[in-house]
mmCIF file of C-alpha atoms in Angstrom:
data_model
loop_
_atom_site.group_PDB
_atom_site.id
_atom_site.type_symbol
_atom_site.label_atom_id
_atom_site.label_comp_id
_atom_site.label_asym_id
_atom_site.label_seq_id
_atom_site.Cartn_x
_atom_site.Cartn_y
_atom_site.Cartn_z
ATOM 1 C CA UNK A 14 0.000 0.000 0.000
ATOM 2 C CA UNK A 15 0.948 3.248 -1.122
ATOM 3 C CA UNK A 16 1.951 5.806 2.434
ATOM 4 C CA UNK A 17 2.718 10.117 2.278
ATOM 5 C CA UNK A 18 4.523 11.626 5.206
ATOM 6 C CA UNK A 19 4.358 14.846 6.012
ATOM 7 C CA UNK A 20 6.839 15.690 8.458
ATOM 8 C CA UNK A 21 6.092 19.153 9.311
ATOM 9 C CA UNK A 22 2.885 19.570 10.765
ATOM 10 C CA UNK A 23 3.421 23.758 11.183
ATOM 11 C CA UNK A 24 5.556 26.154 9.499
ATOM 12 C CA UNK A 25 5.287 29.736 9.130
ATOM 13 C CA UNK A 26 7.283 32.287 6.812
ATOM 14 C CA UNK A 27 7.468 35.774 6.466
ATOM 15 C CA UNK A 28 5.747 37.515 3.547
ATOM 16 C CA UNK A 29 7.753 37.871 0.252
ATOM 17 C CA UNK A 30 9.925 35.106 1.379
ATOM 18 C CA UNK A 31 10.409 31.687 0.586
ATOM 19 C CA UNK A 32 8.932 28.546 2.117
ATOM 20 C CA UNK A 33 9.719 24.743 1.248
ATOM 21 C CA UNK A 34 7.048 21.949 2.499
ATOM 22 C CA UNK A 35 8.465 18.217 2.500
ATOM 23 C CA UNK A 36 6.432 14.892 1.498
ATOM 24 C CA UNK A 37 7.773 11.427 1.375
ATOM 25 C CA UNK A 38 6.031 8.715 -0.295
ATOM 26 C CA UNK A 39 6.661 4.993 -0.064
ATOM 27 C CA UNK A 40 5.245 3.016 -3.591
ATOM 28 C CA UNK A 41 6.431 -0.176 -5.466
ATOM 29 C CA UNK A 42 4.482 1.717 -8.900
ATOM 30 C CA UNK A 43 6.898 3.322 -11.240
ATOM 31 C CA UNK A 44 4.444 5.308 -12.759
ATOM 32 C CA UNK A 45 2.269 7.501 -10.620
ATOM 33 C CA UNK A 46 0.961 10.973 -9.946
ATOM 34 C CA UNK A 47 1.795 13.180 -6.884
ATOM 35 C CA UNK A 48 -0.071 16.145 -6.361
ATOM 36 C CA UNK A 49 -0.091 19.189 -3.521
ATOM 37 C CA UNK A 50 -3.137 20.349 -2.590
ATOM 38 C CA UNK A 51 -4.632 24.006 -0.721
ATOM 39 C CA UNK A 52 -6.988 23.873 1.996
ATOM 40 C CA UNK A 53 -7.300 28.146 3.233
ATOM 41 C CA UNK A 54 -9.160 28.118 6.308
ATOM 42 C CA UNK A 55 -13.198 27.484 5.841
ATOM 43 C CA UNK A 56 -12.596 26.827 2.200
ATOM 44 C CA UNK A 57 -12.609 23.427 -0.187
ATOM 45 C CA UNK A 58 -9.426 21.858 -1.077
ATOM 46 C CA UNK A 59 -7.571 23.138 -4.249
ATOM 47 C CA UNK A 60 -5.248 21.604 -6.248
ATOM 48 C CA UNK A 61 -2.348 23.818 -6.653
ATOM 49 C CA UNK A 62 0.307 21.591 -8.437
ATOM 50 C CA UNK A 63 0.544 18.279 -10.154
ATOM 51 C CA UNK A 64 3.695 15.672 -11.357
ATOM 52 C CA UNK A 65 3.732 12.817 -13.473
ATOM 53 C CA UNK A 66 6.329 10.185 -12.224
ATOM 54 C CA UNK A 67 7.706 9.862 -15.774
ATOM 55 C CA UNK A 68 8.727 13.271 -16.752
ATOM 56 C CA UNK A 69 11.798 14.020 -15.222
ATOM 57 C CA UNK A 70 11.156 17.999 -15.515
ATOM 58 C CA UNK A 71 9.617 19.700 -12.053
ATOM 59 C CA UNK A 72 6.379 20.904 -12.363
ATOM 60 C CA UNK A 73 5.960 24.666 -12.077
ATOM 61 C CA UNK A 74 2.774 26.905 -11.639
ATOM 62 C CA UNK A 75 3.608 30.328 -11.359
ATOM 63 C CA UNK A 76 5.149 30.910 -7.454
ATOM 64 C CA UNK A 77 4.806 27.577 -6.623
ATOM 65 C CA UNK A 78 7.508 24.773 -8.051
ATOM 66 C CA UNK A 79 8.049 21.101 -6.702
ATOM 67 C CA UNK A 80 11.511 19.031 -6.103
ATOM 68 C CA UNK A 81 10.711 15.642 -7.260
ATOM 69 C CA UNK A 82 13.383 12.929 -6.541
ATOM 70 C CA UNK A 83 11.997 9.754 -7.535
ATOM 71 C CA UNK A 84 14.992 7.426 -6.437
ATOM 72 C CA UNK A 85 14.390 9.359 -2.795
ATOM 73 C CA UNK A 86 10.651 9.410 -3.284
ATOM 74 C CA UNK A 87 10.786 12.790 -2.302
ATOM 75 C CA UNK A 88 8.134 15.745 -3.485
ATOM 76 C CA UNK A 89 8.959 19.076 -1.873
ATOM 77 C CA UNK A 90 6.413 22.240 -2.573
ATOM 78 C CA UNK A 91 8.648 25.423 -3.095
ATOM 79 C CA UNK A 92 6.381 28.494 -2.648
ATOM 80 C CA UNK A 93 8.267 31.847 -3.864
ATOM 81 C CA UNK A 94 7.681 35.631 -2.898
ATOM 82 C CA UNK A 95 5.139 33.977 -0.116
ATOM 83 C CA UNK A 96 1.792 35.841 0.036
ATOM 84 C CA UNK A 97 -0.634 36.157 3.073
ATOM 85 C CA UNK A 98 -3.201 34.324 1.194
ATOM 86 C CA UNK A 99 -1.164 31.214 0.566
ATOM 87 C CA UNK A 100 -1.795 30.809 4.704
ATOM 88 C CA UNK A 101 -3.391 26.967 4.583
ATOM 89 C CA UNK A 102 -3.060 23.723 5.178
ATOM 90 C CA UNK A 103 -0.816 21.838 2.478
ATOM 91 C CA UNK A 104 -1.829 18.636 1.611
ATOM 92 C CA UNK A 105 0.579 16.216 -0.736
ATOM 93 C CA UNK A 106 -1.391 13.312 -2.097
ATOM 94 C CA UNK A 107 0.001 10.816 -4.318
ATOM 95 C CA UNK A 108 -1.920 8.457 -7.085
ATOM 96 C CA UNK A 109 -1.365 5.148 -9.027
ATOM 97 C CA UNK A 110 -2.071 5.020 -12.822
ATOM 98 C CA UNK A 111 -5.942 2.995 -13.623
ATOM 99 C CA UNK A 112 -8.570 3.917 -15.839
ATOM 100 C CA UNK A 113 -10.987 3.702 -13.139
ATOM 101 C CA UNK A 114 -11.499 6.091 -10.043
ATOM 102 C CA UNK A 115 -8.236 5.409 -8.090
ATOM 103 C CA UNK A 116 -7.759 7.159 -4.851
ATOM 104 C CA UNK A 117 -5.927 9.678 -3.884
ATOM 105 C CA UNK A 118 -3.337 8.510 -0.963
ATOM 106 C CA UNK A 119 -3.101 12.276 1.291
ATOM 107 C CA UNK A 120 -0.555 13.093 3.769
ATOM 108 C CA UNK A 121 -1.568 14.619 7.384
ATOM 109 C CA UNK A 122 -0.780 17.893 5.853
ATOM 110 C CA UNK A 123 1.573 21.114 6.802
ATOM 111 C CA UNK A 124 -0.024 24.153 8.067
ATOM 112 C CA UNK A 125 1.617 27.153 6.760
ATOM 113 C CA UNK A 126 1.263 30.277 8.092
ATOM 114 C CA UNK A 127 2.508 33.480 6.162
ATOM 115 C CA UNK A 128 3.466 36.741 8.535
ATOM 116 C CA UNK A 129 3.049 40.340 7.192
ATOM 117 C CA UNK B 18 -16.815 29.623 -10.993
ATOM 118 C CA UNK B 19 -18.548 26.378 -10.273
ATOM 119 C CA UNK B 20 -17.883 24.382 -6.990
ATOM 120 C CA UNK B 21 -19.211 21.472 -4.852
ATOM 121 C CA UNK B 22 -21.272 22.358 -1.863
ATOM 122 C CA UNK B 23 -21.685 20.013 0.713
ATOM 123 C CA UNK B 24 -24.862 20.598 3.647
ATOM 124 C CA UNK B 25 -24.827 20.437 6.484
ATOM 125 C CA UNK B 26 -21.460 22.270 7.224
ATOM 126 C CA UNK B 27 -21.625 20.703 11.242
ATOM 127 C CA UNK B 28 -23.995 17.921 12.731
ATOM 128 C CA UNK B 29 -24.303 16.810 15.659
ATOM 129 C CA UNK B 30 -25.753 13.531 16.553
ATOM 130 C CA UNK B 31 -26.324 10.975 19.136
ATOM 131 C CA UNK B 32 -24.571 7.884 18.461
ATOM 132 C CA UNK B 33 -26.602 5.355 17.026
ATOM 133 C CA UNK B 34 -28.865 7.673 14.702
ATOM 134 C CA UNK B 35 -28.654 7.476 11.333
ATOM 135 C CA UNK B 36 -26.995 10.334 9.112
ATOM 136 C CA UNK B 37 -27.501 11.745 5.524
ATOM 137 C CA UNK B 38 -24.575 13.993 4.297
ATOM 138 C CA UNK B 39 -25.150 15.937 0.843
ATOM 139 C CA UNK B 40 -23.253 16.881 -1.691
ATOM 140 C CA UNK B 41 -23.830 18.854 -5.125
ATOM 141 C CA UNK B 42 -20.504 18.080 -7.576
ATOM 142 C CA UNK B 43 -20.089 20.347 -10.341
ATOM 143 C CA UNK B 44 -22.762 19.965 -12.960
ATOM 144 C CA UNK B 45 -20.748 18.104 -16.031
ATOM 145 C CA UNK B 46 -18.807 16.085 -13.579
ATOM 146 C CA UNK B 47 -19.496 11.942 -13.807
ATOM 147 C CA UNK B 48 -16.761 10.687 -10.883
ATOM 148 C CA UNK B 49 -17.803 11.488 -7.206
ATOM 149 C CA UNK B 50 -15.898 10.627 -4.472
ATOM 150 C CA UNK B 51 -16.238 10.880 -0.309
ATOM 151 C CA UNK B 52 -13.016 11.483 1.690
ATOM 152 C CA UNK B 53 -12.954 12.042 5.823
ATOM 153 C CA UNK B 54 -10.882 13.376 8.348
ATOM 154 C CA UNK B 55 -10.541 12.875 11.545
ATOM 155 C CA UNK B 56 -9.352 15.299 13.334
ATOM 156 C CA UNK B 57 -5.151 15.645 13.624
ATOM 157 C CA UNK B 58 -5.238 12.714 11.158
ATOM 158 C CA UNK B 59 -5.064 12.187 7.498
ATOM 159 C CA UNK B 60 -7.934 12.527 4.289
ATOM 160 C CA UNK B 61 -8.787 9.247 3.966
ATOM 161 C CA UNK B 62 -10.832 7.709 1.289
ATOM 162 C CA UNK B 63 -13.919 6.257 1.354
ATOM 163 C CA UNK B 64 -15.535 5.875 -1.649
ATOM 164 C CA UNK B 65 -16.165 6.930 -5.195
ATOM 165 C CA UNK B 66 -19.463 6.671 -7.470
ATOM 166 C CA UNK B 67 -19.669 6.377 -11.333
ATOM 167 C CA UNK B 68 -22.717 5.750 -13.562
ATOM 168 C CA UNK B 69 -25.114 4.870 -10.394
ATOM 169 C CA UNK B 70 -22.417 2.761 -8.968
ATOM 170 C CA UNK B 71 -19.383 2.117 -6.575
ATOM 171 C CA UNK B 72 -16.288 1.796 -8.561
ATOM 172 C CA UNK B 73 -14.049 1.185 -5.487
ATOM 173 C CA UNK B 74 -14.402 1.846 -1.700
ATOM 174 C CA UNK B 75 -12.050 1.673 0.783
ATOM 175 C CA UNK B 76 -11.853 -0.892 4.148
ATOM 176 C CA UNK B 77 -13.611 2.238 5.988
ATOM 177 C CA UNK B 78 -16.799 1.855 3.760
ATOM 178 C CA UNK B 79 -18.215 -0.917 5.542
ATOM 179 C CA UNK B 80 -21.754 -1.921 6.061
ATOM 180 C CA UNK B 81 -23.092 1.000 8.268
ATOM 181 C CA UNK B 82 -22.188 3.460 4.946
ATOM 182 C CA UNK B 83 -24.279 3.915 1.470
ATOM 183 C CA UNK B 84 -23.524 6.343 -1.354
ATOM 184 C CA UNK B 85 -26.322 7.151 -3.573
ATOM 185 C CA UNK B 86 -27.085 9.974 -6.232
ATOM 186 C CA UNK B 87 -31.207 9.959 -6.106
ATOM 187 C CA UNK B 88 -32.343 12.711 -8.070
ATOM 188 C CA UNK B 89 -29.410 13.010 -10.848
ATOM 189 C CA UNK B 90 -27.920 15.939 -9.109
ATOM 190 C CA UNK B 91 -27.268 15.109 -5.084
ATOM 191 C CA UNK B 92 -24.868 13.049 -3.913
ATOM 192 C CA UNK B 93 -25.567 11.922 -0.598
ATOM 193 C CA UNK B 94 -23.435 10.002 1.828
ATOM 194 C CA UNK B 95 -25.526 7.867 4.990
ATOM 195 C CA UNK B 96 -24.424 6.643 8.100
ATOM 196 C CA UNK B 97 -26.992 4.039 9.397
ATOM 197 C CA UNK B 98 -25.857 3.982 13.183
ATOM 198 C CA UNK B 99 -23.109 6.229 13.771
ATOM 199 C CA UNK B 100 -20.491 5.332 16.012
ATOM 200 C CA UNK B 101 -18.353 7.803 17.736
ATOM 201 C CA UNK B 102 -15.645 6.640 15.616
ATOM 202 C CA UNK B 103 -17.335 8.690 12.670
ATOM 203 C CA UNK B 104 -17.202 12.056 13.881
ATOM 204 C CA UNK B 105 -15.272 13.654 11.413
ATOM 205 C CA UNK B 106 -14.690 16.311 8.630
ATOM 206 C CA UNK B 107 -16.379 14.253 5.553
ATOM 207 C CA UNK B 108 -15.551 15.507 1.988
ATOM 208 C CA UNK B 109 -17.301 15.295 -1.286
ATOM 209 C CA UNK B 110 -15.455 15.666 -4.244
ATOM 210 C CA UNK B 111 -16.270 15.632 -8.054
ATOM 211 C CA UNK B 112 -13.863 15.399 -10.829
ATOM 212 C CA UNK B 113 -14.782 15.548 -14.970
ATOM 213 C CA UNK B 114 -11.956 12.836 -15.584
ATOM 214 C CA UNK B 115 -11.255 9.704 -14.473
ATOM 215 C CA UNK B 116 -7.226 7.872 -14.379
ATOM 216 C CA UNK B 117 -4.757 10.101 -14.110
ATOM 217 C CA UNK B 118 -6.856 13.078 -15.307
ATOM 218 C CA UNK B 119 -8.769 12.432 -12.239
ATOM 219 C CA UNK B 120 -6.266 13.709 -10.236
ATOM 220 C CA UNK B 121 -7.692 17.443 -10.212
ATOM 221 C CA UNK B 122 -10.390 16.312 -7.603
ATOM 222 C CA UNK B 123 -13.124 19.600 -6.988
ATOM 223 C CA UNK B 124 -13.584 19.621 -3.069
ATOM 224 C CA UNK B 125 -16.528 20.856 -1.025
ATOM 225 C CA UNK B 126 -15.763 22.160 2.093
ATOM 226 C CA UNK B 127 -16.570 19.228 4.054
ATOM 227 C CA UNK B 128 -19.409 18.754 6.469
ATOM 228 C CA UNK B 129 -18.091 18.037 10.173
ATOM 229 C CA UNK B 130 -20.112 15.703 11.887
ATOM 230 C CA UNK B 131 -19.691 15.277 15.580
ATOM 231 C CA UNK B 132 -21.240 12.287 17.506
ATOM 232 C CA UNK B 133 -21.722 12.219 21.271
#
């Protein structure tokens, strides 16, 4: 079975600055999706940034990049030039290749807090 | 912009009483799916719905849990007999895609239900 690990529960950084949130992921698949995901507080999850196993290129929307190491099975969210309304819980979520409705696999999450 | 809305946004009920949770998914969406989270824990699946059926459900969705979509628009999530074990945040989410596409899950903002 597929695992995430989030091992930062909290983390805070100062506005305009630059934050990195780690995930882990433990999988024999090698092909597979990884995804971060935005909760702001009292809103619905959004999906902020999604990587395919096979391409070898980081994904990249906008302020917010990923580190994916496959051989580590690591998946780190870089958020740049951090805004007060990136202040949420991060979620990293990983899923295996079907044609049906396979489930997402979450982490516990990392709440981020930005400062003014 | 279209979203998923989810009633109620908190019950409470006694254990043992049955539950209805309901969820609208975005209008052109076919997959539906219901995550929880219990509180300091991870989103964990439950189940997801295509064409008037389960496609997969997790270990969670045991007997005491039904899905159905009754009038082509809600889908509703029951508990028969809750146990205090359920009280959670419980998520609805739709997506247009299925496989890898379905990734890009549309959340609701969850319902919390609390049993005492």
């Amino acid at each position: 079975a597929q695992t995430v690990t989030q091992s930062q529960p909290e983390m805070s950084v100062q506005e305009a600055e630059t934050v990195t949130l780690s995930c882990t992921y433990d999988t024999s698949e090698n092909n597979y999706y990884l995804f971060w995901y935005k909760q702001p507080p009292s809103r619905q999850m959004i999906l902020v940034i999604r990587q395919e196993a096979y391409k070898q290129q980081n994904a990249t929307e906008n302020r917010f990049s990923v580190n994916f190491q496959k051989a580590a099975k690591s998946f780190s969210l870089k958020i740049s030039d951090s805004q007060l309304g990136d202040t949420a819980m991060y979620f990293c979520a990983f899923m295996k290749p079907s044609s049906g409705n396979t489930p997402l696999v979450f982490g516990k999450g990392t709440r981020l807090s930005v400062i003014a | 912009e279209p979203e998923v809305t989810q009633t109620p946004s908190h019950q409470v009920t006694q254990m043992g009483q049955e539950v209805i949770l309901r969820c609208v998914p975005i209008s052109n969406h076919l997959y539906f799916y219901w995550y929880r989270q219990i509180l300091g824990q991870k989103v964990e699946f439950l189940v997801s719905f295509y064409n008037n059926e389960i496609s997969e459900k997790s270990e969670i969705f045991d007997d005491q849990f039904s899905v159905e979509r009754p009038d082509g628009s809600n889908f509703t999530l029951k508990i028969r007999s809750t146990k205090l074990e359920d009280s959670a945040m419980y998520f609805c989410a739709s997506s247009e895609f299925r496989g890898a596409g379905a990734g890009e899950l549309f959340f609701g903002e969850g319902s919390r239900l609390t049993v005492l």
